[in-house]
Tab-separated table of C-alpha atoms in Angstrom:
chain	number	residue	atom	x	y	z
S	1	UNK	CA	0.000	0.000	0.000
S	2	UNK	CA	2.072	3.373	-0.938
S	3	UNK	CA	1.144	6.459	0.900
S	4	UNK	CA	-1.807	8.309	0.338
S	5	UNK	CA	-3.941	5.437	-1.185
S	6	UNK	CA	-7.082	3.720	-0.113
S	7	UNK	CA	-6.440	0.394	1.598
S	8	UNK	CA	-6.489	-2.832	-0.506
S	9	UNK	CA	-9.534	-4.388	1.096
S	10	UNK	CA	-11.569	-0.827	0.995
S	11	UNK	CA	-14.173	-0.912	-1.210
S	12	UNK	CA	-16.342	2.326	-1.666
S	13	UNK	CA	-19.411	0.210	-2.630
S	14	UNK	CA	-19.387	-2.180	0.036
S	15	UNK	CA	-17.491	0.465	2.847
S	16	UNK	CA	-19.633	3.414	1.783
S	17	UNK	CA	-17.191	6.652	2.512
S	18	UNK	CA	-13.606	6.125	3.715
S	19	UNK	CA	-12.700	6.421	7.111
S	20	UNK	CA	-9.319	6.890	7.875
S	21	UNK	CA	-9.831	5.742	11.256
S	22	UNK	CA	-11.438	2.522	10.480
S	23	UNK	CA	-9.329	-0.681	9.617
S	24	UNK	CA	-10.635	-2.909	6.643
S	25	UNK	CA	-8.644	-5.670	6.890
S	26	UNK	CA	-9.709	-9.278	8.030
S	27	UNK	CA	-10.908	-8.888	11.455
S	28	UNK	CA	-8.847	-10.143	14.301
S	29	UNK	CA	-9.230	-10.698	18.122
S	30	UNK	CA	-8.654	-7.366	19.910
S	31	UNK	CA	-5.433	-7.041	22.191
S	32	UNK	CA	-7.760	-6.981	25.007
S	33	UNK	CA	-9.102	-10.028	24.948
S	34	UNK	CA	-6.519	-12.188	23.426
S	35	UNK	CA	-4.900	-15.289	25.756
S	36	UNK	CA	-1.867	-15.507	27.084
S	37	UNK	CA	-0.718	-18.753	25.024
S	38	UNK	CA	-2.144	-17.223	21.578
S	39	UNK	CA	-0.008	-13.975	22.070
S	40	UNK	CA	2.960	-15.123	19.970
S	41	UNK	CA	0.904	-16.320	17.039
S	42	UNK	CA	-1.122	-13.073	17.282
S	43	UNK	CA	1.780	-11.204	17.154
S	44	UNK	CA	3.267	-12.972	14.336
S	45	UNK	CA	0.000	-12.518	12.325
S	46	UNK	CA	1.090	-8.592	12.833
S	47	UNK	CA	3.282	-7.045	10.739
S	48	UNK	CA	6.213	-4.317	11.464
S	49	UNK	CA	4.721	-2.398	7.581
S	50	UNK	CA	1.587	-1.946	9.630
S	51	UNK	CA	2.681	0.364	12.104
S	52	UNK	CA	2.193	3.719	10.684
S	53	UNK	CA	-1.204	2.638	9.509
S	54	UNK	CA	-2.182	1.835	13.177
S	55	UNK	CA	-0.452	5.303	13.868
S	56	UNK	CA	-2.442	7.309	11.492
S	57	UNK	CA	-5.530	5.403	12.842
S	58	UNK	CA	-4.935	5.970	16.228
S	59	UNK	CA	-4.189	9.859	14.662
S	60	UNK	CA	-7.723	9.890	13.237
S	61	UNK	CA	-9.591	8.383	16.134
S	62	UNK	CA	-8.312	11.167	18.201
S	63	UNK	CA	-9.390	13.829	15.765
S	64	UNK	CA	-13.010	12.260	15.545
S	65	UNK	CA	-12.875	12.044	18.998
S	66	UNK	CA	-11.689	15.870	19.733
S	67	UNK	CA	-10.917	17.957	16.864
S	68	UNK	CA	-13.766	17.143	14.388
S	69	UNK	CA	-17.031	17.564	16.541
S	70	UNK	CA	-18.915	21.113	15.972
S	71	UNK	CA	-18.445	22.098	19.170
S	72	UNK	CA	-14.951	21.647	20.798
S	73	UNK	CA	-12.725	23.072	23.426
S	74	UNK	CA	-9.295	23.822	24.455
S	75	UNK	CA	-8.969	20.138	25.512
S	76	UNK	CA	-7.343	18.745	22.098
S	77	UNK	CA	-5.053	21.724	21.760
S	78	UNK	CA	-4.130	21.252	25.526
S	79	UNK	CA	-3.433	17.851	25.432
S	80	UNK	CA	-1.247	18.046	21.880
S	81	UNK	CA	1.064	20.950	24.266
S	82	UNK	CA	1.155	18.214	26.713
S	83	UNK	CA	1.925	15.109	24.686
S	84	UNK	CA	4.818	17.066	22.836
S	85	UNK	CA	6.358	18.488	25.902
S	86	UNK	CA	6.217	14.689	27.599
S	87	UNK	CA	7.819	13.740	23.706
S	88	UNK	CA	11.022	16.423	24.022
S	89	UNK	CA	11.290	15.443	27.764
S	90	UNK	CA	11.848	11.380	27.064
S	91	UNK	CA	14.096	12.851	24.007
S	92	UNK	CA	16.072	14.513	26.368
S	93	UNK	CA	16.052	12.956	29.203
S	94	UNK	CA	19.717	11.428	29.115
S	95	UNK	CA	20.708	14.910	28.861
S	96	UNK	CA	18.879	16.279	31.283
S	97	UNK	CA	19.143	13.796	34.006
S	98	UNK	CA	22.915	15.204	35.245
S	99	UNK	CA	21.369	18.753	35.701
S	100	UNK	CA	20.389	17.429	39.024
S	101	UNK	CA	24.128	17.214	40.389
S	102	UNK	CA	25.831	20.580	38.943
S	103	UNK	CA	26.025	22.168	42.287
S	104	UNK	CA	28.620	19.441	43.264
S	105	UNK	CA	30.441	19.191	39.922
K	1	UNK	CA	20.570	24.347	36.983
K	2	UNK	CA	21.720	24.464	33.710
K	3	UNK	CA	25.357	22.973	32.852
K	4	UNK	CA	25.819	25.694	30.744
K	5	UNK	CA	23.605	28.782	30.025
K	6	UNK	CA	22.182	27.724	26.196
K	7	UNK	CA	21.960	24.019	26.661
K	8	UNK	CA	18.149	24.729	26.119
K	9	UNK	CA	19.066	26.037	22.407
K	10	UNK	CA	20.789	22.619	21.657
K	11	UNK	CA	19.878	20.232	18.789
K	12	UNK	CA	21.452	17.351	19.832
K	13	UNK	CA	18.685	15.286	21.744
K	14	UNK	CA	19.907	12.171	24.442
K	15	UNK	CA	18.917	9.075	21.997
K	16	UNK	CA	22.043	8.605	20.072
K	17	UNK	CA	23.582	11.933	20.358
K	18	UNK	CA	20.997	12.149	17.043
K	19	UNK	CA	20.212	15.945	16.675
K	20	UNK	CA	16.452	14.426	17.201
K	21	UNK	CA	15.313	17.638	18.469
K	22	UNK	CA	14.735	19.167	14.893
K	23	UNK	CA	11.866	17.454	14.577
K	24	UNK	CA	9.918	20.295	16.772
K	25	UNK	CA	9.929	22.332	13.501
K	26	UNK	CA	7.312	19.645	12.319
K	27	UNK	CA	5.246	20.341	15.523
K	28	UNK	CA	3.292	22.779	14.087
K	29	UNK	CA	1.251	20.447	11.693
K	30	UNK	CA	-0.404	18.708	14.192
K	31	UNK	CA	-1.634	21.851	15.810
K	32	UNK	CA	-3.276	22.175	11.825
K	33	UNK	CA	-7.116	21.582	11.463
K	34	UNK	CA	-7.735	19.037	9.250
K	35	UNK	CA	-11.209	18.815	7.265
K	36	UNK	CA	-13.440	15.802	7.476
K	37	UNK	CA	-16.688	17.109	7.826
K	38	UNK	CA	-18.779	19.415	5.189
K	39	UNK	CA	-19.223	21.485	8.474
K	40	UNK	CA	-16.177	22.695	9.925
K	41	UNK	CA	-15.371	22.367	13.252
K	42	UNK	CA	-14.131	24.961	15.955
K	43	UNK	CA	-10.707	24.835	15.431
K	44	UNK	CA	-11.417	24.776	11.777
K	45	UNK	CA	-13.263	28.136	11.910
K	46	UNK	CA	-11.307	29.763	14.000
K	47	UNK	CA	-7.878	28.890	11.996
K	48	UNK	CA	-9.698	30.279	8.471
K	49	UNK	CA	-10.255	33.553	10.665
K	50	UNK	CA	-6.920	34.156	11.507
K	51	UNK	CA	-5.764	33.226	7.842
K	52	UNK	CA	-8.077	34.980	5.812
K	53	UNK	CA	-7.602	38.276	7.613
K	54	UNK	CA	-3.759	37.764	6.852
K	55	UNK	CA	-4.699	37.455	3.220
K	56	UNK	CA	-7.061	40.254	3.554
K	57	UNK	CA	-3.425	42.112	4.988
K	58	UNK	CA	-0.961	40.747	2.432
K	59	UNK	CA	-3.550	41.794	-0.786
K	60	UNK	CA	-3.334	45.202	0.072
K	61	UNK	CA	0.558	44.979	0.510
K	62	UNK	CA	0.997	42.724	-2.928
K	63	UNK	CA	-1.789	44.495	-5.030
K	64	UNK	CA	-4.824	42.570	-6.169
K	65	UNK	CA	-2.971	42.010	-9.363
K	66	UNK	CA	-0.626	38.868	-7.731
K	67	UNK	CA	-3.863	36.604	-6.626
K	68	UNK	CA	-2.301	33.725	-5.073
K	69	UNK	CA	0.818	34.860	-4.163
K	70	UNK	CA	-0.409	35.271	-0.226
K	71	UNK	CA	-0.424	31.703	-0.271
K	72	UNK	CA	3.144	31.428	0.199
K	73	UNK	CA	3.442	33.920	2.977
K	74	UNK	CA	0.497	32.878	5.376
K	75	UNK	CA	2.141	29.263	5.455
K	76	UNK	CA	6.214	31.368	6.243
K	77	UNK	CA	3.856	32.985	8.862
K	78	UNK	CA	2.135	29.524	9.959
K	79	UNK	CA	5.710	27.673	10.565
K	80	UNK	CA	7.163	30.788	12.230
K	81	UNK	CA	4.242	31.319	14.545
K	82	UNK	CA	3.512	27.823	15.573
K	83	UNK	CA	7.564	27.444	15.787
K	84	UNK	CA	7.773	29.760	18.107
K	85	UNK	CA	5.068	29.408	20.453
K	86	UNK	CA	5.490	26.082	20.788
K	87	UNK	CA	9.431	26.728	21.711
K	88	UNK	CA	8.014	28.420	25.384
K	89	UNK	CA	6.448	25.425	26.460
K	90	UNK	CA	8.849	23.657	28.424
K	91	UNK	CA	11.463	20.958	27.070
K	92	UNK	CA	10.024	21.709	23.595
K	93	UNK	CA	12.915	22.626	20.923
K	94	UNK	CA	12.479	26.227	19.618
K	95	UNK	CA	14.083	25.958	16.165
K	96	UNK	CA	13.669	29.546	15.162
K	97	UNK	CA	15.784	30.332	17.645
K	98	UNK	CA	18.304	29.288	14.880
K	99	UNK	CA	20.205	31.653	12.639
K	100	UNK	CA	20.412	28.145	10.527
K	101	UNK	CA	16.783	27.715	10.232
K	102	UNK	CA	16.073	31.664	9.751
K	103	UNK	CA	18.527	31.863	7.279
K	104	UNK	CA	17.026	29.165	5.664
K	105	UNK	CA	13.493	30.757	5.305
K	106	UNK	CA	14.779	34.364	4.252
K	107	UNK	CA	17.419	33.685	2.481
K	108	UNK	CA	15.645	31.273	-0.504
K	109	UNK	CA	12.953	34.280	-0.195
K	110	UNK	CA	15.430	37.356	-0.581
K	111	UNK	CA	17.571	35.535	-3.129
K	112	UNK	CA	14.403	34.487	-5.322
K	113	UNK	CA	13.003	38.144	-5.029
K	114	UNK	CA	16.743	39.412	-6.441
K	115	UNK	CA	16.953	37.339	-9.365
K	116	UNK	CA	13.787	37.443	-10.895
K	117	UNK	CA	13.642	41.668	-9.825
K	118	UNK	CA	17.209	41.829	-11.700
K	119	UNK	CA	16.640	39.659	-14.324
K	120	UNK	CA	12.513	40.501	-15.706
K	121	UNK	CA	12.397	43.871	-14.318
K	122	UNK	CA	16.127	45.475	-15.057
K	123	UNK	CA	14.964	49.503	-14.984
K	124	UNK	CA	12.107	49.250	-12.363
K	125	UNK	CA	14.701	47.948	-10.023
K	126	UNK	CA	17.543	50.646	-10.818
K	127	UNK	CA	14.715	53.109	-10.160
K	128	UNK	CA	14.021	51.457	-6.959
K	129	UNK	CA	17.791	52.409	-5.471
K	130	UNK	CA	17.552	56.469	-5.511
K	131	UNK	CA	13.904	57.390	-3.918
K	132	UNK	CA	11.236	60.136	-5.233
K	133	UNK	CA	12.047	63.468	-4.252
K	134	UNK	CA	16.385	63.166	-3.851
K	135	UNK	CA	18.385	66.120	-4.741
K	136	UNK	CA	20.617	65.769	-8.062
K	137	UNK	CA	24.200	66.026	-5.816
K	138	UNK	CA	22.687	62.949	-3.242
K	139	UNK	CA	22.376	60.642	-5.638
K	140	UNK	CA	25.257	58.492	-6.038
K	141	UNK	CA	25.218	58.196	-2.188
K	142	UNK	CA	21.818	57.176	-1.848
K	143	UNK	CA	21.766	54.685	-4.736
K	144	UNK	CA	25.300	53.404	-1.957
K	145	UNK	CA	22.875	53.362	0.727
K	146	UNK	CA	20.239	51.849	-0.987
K	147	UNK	CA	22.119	49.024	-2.494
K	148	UNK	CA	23.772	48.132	1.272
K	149	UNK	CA	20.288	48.242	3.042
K	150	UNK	CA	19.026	45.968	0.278
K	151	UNK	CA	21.672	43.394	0.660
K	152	UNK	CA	21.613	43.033	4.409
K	153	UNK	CA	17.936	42.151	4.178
K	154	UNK	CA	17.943	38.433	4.239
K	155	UNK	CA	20.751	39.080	7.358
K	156	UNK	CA	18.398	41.389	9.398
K	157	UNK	CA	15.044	39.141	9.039
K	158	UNK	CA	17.220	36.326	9.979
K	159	UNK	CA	19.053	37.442	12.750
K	160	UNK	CA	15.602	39.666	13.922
K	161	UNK	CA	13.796	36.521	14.459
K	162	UNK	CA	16.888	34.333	15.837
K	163	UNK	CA	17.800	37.291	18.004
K	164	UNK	CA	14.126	38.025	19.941
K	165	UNK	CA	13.559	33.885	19.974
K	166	UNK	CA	17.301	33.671	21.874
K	167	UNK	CA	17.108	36.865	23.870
K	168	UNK	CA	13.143	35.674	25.301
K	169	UNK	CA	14.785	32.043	26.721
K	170	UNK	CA	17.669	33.152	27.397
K	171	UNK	CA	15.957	35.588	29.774
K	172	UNK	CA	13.662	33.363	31.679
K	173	UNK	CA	16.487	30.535	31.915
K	174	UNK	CA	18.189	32.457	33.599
K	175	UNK	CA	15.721	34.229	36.523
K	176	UNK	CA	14.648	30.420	36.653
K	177	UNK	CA	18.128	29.492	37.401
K	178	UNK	CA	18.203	31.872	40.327
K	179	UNK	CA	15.531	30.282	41.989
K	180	UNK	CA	17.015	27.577	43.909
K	181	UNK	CA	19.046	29.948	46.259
K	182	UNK	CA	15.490	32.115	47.184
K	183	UNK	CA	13.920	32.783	50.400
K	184	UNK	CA	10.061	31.884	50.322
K	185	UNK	CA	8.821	35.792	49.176
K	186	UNK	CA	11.769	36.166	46.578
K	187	UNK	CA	10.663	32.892	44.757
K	188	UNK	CA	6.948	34.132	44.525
K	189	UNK	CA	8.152	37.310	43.308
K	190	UNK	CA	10.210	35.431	40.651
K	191	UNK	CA	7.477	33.067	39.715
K	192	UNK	CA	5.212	36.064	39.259
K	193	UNK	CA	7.892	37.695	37.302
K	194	UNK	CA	8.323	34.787	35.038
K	195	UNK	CA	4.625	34.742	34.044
K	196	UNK	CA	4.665	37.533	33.175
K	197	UNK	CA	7.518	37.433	30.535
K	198	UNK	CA	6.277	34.475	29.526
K	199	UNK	CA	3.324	36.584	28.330
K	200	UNK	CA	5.549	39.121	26.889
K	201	UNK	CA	7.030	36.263	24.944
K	202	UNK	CA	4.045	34.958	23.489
K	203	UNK	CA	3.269	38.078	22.348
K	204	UNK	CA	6.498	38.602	20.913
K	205	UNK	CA	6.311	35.046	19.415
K	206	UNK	CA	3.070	36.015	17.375
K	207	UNK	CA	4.221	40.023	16.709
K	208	UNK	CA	7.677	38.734	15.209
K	209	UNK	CA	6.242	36.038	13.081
K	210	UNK	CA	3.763	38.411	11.617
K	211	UNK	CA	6.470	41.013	11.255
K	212	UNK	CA	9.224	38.410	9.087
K	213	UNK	CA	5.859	37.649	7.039
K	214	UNK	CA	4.823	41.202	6.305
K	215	UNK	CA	8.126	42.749	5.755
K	216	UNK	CA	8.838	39.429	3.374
K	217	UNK	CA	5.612	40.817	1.256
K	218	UNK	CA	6.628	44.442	1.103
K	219	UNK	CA	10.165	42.963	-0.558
K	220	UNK	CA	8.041	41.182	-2.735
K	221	UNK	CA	5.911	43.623	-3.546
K	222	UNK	CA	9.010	45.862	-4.290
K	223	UNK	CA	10.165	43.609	-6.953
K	224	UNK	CA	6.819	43.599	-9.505
């Protein structure tokens, strides 16, 4: 699948309008409720090309969520401040960590 | 407290030594409303608002005769804007605060702007160098002065923007720096202090975004 086209298994007759939120692939147990034993083969059923599809999913799901309604707040653009300063913290962290001890360097 | 004063304007991120922290340049598009529905949200509105009143702005600097061309300079004044705010949250990069990134926006602009001025519009732009209204014996040092103000152009929108990004952090890093030594009153003093640069900086953030966008219009608008 190259970026910026449909899905394979989306079809517009069948789907109706595309939802980039939505996966149309075969349907599979969710995380939540898969067993402890089946966890390898459900992993192995997953595949590493998948992952920014499941990122701009989880991207969409987010904006239907917060962004997209009529009638929104402050809470989407609040929590995008918060999730990029937690994102520059972890990126930094290694850096940041000996900051704590200058006053007995 | 800081190892050294302007580890806060450093690139070079903990994973890898990678300079990962680049990447807060990009922050900006998520911030970006994106359209789904035939009825926009919020967010959506409100963004077209502040955007088409900076078209409204750049028209009447460009002349209705260049439709299209206040494309370009909304999005310089998107990047810069969001760029900048973002930088005074805490731990996020502020890449403006870059001569390497400001340089990179102005000079591409001021560069373009030459050539084409130069090259399509030869006479308009010799005209340009001695202003209405000199006397006869002035001339050859205005057209001196002229010429030098014109060529440190991409320099002073650069280094304007680096300059008020640097001199805002550098600022509140260090009165925060201070704070560990306070007594109880000093440090509530301080913290009320800091808030309120830190409003003076978002203001500057938004005034000197607007300012490198206008000012990058009027060159423009020089040029046809």
């Amino acid at each position: 699948m190259a970026l910026g086209e449909y899905p394979a298994e989306y079809n517009p007759k069948v789907h109706g309008p595309y939802d980039p939120a939505r996966f149309y692939g075969k349907p599979d147990t969710p995380f939540g409720q898969v067993k402890l034993g089946e966890l390898g083969s459900w992993l192995g059923r997953r595949s590493v090309g998948g992952i920014p599809s499941a990122i701009s999913r989880a991207w969409w799901r987010w904006q239907h969520k917060y962004v997209q309604p009529k009638k929104t707040g402050i809470a989407p653009f609040l929590q995008l401040m918060v999730g990029s300063m937690a994102f520059f913290y972890m990126l930094n962290y290694g850096k940041m960590v000996h900051h704590r001890n200058y006053k007995h360097h | 407290m800081m190892t050294n004063l302007f580890s806060v304007f450093d690139p070079t991120s903990s994973v890898l030594m990678l300079p990962l922290n680049w990447m807060s340049t990009f922050l900006g598009m998520m911030f970006l409303p994106m359209l789904y529905w035939a009825m926009p949200s919020r967010w959506s509105l409100l963004w077209t608002l502040i955007t088409s009143t900076l078209h409204k702005e750049f028209k009447t600097l460009l002349g209705s005769s260049h439709f299209g061309t206040t494309l370009m300079f909304v999005s310089l004044f998107s990047l810069i804007v969001f760029n900048n705010f973002l930088g005074l949250l805490p731990y996020v990069f502020t890449s403006t605060s870059h001569l390497a990134m400001t340089l990179a926006l102005a000079l591409p602009l001021w560069v373009a702007f030459m050539m084409f001025g130069w090259i399509n519009h030869t006479q308009h732009m010799f005209a340009h160098l001695v202003p209405q209204g000199t006397p006869g014996a002035l001339m050859p040092f205005m057209v001196l002065i002229e010429t030098i103000s014109n060529v440190i152009r991409p320099g002073t929108l650069a280094v304007r923007l680096a300059a008020n990004m640097i001199a805002g952090h550098l600022l509140l890093t260090l009165l925060g720096s201070t704070g560990p030594s306070l007594s109880a009153t000093l440090i509530s003093m301080l913290i009320i202090g800091q808030i309120l640069l830190l409003i003076l900086e978002a203001a500057v953030a938004v005034i000197q975004s607007y300012v490198f966008a206008v000012l990058s219009t009027l060159y423009a608008s020089e040029v046809t």
